[in-house]
GROMACS .gro file of C-alpha atoms in nm:
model
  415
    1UNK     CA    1  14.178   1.173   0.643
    2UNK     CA    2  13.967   1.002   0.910
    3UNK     CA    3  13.815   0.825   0.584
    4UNK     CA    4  14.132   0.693   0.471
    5UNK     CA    5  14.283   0.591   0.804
    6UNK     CA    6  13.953   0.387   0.843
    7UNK     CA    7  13.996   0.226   0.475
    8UNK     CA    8  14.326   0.139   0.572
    9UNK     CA    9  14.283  -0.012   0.918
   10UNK     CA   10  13.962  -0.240   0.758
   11UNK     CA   11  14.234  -0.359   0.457
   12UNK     CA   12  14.491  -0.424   0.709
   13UNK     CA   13  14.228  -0.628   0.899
   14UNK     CA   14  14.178  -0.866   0.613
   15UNK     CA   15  14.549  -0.892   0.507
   16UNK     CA   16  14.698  -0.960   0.844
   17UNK     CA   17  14.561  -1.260   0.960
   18UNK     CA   18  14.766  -1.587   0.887
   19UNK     CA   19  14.408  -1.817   0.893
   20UNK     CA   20  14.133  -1.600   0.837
   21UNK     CA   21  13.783  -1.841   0.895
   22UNK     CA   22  13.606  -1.523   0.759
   23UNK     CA   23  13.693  -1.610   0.425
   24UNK     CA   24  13.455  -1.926   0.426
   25UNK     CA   25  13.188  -1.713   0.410
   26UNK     CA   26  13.301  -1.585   0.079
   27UNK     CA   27  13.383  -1.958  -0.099
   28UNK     CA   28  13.309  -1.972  -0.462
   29UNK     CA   29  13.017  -2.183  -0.510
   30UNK     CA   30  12.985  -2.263  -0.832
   31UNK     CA   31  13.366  -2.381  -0.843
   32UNK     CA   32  13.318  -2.597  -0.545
   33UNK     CA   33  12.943  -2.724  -0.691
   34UNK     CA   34  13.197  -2.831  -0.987
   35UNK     CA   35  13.442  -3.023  -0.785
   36UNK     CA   36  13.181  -3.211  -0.572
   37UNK     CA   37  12.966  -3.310  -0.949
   38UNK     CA   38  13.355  -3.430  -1.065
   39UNK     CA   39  13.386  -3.616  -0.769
   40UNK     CA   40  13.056  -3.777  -0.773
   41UNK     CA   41  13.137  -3.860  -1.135
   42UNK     CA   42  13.445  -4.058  -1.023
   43UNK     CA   43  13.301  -4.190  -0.694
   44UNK     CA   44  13.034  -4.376  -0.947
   45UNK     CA   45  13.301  -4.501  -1.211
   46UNK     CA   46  13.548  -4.613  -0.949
   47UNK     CA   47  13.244  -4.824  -0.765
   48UNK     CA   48  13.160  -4.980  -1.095
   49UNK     CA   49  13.621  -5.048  -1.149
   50UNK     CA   50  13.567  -5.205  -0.777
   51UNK     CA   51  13.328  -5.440  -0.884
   52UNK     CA   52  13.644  -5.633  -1.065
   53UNK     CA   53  13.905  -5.601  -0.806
   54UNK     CA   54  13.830  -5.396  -0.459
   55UNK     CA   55  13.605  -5.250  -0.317
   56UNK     CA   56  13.855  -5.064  -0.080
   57UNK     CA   57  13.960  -4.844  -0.406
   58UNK     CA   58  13.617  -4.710  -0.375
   59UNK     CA   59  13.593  -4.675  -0.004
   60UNK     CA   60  13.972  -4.517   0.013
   61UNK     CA   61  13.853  -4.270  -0.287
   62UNK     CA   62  13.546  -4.143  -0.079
   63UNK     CA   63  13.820  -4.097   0.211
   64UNK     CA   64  14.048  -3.898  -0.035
   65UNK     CA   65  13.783  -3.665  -0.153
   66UNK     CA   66  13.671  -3.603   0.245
   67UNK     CA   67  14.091  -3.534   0.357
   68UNK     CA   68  14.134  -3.345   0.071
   69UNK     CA   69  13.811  -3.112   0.079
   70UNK     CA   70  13.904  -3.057   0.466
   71UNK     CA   71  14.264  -2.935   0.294
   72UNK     CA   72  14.131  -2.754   0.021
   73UNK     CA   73  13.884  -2.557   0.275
   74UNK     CA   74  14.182  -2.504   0.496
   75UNK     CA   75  14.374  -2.357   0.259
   76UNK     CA   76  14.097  -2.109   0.127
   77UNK     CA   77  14.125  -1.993   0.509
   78UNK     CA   78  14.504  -1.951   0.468
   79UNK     CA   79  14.649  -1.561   0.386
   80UNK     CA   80  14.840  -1.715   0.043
   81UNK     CA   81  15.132  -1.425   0.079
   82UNK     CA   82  15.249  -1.626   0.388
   83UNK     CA   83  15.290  -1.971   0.152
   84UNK     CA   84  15.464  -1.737  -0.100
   85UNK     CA   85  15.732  -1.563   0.093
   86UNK     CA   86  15.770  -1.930   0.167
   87UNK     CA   87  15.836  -2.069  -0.175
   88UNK     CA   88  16.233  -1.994  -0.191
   89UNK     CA   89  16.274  -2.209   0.117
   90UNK     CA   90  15.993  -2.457  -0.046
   91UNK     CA   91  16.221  -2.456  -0.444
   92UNK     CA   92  16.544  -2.566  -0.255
   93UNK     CA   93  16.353  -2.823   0.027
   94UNK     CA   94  16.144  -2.968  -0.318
   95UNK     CA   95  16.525  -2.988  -0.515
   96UNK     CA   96  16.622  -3.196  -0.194
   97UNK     CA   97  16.348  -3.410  -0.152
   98UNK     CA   98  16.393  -3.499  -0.578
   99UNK     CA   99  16.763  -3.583  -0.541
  100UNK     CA  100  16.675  -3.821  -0.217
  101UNK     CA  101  16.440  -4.011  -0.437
  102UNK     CA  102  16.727  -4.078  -0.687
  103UNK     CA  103  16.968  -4.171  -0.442
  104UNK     CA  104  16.674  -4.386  -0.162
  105UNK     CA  105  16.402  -4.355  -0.347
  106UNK     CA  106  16.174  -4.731  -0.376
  107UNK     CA  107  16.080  -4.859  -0.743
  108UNK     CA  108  15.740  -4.850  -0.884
  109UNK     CA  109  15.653  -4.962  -1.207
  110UNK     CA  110  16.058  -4.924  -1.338
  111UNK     CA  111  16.062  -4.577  -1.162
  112UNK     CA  112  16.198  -4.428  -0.831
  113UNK     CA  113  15.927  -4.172  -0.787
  114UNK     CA  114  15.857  -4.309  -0.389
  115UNK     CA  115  16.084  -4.187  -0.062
  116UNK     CA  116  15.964  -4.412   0.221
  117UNK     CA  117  15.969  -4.197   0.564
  118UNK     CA  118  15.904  -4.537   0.744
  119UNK     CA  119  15.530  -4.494   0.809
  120UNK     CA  120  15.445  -4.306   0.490
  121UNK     CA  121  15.593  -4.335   0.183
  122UNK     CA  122  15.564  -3.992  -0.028
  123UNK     CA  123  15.618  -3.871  -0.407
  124UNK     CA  124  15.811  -3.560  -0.436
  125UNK     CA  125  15.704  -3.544  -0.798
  126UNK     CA  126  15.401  -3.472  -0.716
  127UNK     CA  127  15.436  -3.191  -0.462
  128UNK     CA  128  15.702  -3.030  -0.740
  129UNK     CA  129  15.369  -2.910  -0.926
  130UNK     CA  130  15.206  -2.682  -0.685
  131UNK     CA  131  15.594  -2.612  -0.491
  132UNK     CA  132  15.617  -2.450  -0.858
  133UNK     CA  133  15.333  -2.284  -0.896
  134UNK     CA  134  15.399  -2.115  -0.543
  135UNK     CA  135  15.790  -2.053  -0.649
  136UNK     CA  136  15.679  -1.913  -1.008
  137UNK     CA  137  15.418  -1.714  -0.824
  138UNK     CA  138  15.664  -1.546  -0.584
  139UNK     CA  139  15.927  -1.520  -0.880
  140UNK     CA  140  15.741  -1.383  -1.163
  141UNK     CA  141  15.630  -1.119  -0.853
  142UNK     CA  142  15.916  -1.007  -0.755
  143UNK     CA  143  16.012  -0.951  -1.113
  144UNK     CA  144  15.752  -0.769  -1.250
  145UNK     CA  145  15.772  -0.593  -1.555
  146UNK     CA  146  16.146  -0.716  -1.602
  147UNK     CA  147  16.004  -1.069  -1.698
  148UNK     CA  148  15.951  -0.878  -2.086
  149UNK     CA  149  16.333  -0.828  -2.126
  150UNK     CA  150  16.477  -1.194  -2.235
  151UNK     CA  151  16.713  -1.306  -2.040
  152UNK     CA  152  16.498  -1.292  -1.731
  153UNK     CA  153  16.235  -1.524  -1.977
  154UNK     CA  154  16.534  -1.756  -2.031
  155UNK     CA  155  16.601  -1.758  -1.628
  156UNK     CA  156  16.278  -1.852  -1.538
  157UNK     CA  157  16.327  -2.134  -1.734
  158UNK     CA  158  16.657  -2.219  -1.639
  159UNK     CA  159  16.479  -2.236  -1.236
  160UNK     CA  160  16.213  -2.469  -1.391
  161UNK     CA  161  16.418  -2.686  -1.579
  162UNK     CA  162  16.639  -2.812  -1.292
  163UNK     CA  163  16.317  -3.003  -1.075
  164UNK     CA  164  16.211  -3.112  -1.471
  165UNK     CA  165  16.553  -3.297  -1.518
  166UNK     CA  166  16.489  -3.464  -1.148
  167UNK     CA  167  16.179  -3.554  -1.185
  168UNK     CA  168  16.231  -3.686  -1.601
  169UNK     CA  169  16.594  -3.852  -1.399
  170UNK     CA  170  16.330  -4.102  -1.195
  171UNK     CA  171  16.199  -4.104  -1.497
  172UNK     CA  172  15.862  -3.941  -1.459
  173UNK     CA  173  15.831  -3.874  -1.793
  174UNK     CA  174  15.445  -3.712  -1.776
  175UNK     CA  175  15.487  -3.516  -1.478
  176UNK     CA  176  15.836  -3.326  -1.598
  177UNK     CA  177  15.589  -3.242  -1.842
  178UNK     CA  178  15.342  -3.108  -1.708
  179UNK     CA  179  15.552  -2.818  -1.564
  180UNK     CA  180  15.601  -2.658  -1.918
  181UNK     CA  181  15.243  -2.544  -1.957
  182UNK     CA  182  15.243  -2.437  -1.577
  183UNK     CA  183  15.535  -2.220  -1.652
  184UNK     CA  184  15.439  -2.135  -1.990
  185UNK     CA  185  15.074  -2.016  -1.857
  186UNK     CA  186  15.212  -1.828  -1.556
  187UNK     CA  187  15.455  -1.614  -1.762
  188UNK     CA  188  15.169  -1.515  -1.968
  189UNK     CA  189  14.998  -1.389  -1.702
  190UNK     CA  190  15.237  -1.234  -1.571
  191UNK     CA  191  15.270  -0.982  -1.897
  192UNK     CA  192  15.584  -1.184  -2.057
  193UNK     CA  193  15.630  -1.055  -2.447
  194UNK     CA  194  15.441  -1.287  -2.679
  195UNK     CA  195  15.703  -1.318  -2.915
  196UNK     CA  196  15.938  -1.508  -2.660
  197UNK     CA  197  15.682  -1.730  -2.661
  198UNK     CA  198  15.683  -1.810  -2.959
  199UNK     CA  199  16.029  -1.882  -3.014
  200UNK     CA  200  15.995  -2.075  -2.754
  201UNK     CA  201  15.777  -2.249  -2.925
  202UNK     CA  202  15.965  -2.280  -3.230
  203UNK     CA  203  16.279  -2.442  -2.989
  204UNK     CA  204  15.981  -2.705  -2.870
  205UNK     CA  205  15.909  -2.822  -3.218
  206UNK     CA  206  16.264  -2.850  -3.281
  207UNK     CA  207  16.339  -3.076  -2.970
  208UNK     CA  208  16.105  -3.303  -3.189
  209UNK     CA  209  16.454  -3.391  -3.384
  210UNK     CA  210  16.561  -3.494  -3.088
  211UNK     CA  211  16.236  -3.751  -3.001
  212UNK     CA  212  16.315  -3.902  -3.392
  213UNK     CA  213  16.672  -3.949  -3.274
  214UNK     CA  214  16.599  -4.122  -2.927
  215UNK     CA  215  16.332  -4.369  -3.174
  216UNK     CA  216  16.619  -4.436  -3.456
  217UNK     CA  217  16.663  -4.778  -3.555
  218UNK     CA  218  16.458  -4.869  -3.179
  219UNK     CA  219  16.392  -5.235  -3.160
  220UNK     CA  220  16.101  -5.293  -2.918
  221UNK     CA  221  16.272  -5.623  -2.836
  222UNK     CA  222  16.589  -5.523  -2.769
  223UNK     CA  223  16.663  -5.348  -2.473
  224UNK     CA  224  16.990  -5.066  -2.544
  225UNK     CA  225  17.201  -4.883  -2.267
  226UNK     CA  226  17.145  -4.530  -2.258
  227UNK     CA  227  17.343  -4.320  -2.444
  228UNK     CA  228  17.291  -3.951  -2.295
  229UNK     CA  229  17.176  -3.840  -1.907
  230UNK     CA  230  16.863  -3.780  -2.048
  231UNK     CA  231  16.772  -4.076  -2.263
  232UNK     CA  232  16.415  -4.217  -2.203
  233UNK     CA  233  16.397  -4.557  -2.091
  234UNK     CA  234  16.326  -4.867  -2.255
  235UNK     CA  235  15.952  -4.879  -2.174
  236UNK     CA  236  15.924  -4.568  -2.218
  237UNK     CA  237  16.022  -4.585  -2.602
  238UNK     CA  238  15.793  -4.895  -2.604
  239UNK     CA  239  15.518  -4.660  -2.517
  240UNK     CA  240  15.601  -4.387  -2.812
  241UNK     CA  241  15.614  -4.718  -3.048
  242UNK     CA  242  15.340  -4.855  -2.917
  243UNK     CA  243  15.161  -4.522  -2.985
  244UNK     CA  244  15.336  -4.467  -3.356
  245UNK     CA  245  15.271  -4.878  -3.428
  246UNK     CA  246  15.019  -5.036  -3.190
  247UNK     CA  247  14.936  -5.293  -3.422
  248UNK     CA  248  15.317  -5.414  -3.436
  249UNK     CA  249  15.273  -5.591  -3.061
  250UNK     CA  250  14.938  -5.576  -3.006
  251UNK     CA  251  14.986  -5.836  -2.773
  252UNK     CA  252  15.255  -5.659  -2.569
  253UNK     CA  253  15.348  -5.272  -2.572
  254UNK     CA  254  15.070  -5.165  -2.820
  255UNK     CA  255  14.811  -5.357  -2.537
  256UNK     CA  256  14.726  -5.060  -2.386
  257UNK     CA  257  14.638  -4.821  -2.624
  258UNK     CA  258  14.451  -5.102  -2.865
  259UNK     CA  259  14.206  -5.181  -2.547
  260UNK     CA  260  14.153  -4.879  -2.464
  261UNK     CA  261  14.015  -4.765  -2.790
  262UNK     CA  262  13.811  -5.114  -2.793
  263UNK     CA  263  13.685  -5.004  -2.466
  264UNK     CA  264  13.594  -4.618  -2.588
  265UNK     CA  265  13.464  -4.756  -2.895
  266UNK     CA  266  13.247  -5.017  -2.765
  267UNK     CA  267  13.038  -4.774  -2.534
  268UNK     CA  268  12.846  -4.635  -2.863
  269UNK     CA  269  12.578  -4.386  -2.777
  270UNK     CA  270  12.481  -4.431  -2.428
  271UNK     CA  271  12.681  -4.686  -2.318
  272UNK     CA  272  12.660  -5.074  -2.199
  273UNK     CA  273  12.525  -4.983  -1.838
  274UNK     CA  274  12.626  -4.896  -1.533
  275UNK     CA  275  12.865  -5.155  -1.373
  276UNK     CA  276  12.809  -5.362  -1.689
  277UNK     CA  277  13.136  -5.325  -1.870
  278UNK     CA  278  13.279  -5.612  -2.037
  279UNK     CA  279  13.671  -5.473  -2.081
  280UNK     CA  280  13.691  -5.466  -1.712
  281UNK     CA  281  13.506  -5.755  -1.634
  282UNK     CA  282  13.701  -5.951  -1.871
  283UNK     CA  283  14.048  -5.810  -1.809
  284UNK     CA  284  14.107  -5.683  -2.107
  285UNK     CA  285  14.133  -5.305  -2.039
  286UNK     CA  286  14.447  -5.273  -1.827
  287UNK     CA  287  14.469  -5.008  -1.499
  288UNK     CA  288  14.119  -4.935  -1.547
  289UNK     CA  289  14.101  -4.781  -1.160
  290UNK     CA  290  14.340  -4.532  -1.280
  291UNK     CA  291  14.487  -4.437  -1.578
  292UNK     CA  292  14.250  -4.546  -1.789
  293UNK     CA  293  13.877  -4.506  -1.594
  294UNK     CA  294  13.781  -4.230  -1.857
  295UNK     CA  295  13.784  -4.576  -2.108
  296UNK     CA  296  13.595  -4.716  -1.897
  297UNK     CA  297  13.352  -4.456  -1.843
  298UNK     CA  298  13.271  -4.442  -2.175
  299UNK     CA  299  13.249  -4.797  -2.186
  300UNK     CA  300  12.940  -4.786  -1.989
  301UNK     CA  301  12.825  -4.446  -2.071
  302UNK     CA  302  12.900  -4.416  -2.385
  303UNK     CA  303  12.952  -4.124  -2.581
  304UNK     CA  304  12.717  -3.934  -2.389
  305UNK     CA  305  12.873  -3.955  -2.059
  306UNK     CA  306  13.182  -3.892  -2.185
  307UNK     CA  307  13.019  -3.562  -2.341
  308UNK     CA  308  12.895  -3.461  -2.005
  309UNK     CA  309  13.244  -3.539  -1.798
  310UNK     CA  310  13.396  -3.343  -2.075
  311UNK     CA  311  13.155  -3.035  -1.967
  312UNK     CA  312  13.206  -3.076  -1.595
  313UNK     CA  313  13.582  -3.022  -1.650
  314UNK     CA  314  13.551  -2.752  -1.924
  315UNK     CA  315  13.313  -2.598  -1.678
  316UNK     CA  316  13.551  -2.632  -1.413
  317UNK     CA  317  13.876  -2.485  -1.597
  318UNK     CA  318  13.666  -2.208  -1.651
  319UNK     CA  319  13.593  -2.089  -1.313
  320UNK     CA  320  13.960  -2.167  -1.228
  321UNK     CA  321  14.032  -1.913  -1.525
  322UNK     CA  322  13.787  -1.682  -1.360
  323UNK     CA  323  13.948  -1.689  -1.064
  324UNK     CA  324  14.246  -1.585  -1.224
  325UNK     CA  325  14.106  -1.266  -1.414
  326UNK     CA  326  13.898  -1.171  -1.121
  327UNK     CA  327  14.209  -1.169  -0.853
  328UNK     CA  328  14.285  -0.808  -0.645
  329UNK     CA  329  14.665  -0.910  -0.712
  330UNK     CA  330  14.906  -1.050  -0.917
  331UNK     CA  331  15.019  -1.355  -0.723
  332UNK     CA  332  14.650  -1.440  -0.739
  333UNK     CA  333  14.610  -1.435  -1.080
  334UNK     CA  334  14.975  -1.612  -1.090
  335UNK     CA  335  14.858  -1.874  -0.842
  336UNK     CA  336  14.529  -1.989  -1.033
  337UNK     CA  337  14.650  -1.991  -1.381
  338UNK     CA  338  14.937  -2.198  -1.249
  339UNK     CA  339  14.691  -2.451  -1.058
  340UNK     CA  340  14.439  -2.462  -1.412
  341UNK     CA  341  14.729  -2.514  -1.641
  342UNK     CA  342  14.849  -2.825  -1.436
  343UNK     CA  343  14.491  -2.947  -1.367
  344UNK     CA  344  14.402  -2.910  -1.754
  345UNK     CA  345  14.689  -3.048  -1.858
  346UNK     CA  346  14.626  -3.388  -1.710
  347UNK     CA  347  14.270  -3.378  -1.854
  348UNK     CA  348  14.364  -3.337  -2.212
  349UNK     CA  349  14.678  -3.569  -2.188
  350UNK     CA  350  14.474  -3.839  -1.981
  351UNK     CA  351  14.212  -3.811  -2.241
  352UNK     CA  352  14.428  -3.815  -2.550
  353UNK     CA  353  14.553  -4.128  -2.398
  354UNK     CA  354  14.248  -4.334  -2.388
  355UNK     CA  355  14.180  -4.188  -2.729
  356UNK     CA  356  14.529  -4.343  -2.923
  357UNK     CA  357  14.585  -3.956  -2.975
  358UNK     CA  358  14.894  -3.959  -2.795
  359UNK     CA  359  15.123  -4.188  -2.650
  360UNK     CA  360  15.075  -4.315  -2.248
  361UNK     CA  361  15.271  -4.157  -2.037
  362UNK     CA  362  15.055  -4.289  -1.732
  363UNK     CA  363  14.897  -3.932  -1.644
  364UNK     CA  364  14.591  -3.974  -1.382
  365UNK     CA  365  14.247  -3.807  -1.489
  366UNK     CA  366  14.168  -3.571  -1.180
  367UNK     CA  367  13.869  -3.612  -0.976
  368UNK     CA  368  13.831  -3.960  -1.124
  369UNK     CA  369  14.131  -4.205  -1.116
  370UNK     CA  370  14.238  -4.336  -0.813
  371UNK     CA  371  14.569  -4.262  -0.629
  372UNK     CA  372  14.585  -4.087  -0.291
  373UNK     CA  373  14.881  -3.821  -0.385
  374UNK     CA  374  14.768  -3.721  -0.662
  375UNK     CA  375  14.450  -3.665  -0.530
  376UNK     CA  376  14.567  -3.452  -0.269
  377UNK     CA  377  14.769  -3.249  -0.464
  378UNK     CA  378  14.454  -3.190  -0.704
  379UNK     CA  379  14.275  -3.099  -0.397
  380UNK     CA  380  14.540  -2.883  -0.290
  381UNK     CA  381  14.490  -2.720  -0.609
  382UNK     CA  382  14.133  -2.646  -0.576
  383UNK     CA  383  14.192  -2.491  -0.231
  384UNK     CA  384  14.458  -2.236  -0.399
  385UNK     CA  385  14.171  -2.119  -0.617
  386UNK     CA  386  13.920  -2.090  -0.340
  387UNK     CA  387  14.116  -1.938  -0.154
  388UNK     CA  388  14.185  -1.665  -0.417
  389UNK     CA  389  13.844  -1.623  -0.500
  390UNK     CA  390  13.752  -1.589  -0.151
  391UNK     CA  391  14.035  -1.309  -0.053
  392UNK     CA  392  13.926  -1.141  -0.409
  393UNK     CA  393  13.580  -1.154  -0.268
  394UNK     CA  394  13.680  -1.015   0.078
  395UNK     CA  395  13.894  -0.797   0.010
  396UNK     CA  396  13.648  -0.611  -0.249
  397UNK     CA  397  13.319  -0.697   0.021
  398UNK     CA  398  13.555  -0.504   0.298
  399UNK     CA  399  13.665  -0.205   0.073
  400UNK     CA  400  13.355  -0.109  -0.052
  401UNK     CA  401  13.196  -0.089   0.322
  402UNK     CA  402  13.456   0.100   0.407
  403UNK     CA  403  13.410   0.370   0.090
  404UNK     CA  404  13.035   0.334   0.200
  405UNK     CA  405  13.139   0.487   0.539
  406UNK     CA  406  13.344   0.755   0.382
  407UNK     CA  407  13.085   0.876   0.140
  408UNK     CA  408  12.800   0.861   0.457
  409UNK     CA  409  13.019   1.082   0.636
  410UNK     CA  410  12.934   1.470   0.617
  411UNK     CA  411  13.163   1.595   0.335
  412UNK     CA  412  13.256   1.300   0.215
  413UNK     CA  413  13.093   1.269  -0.119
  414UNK     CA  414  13.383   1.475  -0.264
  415UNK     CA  415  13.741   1.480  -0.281
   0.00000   0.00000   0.00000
């Protein structure tokens, strides 16, 4: 009994604390030696991008990376259970925030995805992400084994899909996307029945009837009034034409996806050089800082760098789905698949992008494009899973000293 009571009072030590700095000493290593190589990766591409335009993209990158590792570290320190009993509060404060930007919101680029505070102007879009992962987290928890009956499946949905018609409102096209996998990986994990999923599936493919529909008789020239809540904007339908035809303007909405090929293409084997990219240099290769710097870095890389960036991040998604298997909990597990879903869904959209294997939706590559928020929020990310790997880590670490004292103790190797 005295064994227990002292198992019990070491758990309660570890579980307790709001910011525990003893967690630090339990950081996953290899995930962080992952993120910092990524980061280099981008700090060297983004240097060469400055070269044609700023060098303050560079400088403000380095500056993101330092902010965001002091967040990510912070947030490994942080008991996670606190965020999540947090997360109803968080879903309705997000669902807020996302109506304000369609009602104040600033335009960027055709889209209201900005809410200016005065000093600081923020993007609610991207802080729906991770406020879902946390909200899926606490709801598929709470749930339990109930999420295998149906119409508890079809709920979780029906919770996702209201910040998705927000955020695709804006329109925000990409990022209403990428909540699907989130969701669609975090009610896997959390022991959902397969065959849901599949007929989920199944509806997906069929809401390709409606994607031939919105592109019927579409005249890239003409601009038409919406006719649903939901219909995709003018550009946007540019961009699916551009992808389906590309050769049809390639002066105009097929620009994009023809240079960036160009770009990819020209790179060969090992690449023009560092710094030493024409594309850029030239102008031809449009947001080269950002959406498309994975062009660029095979520009002047070539096909080899590109082969090693590709590693870094497959190497990276799997320690994040490490993290996941090797969690003490459920919300852990929930928490990191969530966070690797959304981070490897902008690397195999981003890269499908510069590829002409899909159509641009103006996704950022993480780690390496340039953008403040996003970078935060990827950040933010990385701190979820080092901070589950850490209280994993911990929580084992404390438990087995504690069963070491038990066992040590006279009559204590037996039940």
């Amino acid at each position: 009994m005295a064994g227990s009571r002292t198992l019990r009072v070491q758990y309660q030590d570890i579980t307790v604390r709001l910011v525990n700095p003893r967690r630090l000493k339990h950081l996953d290593w290899a995930l962080l030696l992952a993120v910092t190589a990524l980061a280099c990766v981008g700090w060297v591409v983004l240097y060469s991008a400055s070269k044609s335009s700023s060098i303050e993209y560079f400088q403000r990158q380095v500056f993101y990376f330092a902010a965001g590792l002091g967040l990510a570290l912070f947030l490994a320190c942080v008991d996670q259970r606190f965020l999540l009993s947090l997360a109803p509060a968080g879903y309705v404060v997000l669902l807020s925030l996302l109506v304000a930007v369609l009602l104040f919101g600033s335009t960027a680029k055709g889209s209201e995805r900005w809410l200016s505070l005065g000093f600081i102007r923020i993007q609610p879009s991207e802080f729906a992400k991770l406020g879902m992962v946390y909200f899926l987290a606490w709801y598929l928890e709470k749930l339990g084994p109930r999420i295998r009956k149906w119409y508890w499946f079809l709920i979780t949905f029906a919770l996702v899909g209201v910040p998705m018609a927000l955020i695709l409102k804006q329109p925000n096209l990409g990022t209403a996307a990428c909540l699907g996998p989130i969701t669609v990986a975090m009610l896997f994990v959390a022991g959902c029945r397969i065959r849901h999923l599949v007929a989920l599936g199944m509806i997906g493919l069929a809401g390709l009837g409606f994607l031939v529909w919105e592109m019927a008789d579409f005249d890239p020239n003409v601009e038409q009034s919406p006719r649903t809540f939901f219909d995709l904007k003018h550009y946007q339908k540019k961009r699916i034409y551009a992808f389906l035809h590309p050769e049809a303007d390639p002066r105009g909405s097929g620009w994009h996806t023809i240079q960036s090929v160009v770009t990819v293409g020209s790179g060969r084997l090992t690449g023009k050089g560092w710094t030493r990219g024409t594309q850029t240099r030239l102008n031809y290769l449009p947001e080269y800082h950002t959406d498309f710097i994975f062009s660029l870095l095979a520009e002047e890389f070539g096909f080899v760098g590109a082969l090693v960036t590709l590693a870094l991040y497959l190497a990276f998604l799997q320690l994040g789905l490490r993290v996941a298997r090797d969690s003490v909990d459920t919300p852990g597990s929930l928490l990191a698949a969530g966070v690797v879903a959304m981070l490897a869904f902008h690397v195999f959209m981003n890269i499908g992008i510069t590829l002409g294997l899909l159509p641009v939706t103006g996704l950022p590559l993480p780690f390496l494009s340039y953008g403040g928020s996003f970078y935060m929020t990827t950040m933010a990310g990385v701190g979820i899973l080092l901070g589950v790997s850490a209280w994993s880590r911990l929580a084992q670490a404390t438990m087995a000293v504690a069963l070491t004292g038990i066992v040590a103790k006279p009559g204590g190797g037996g039940p």
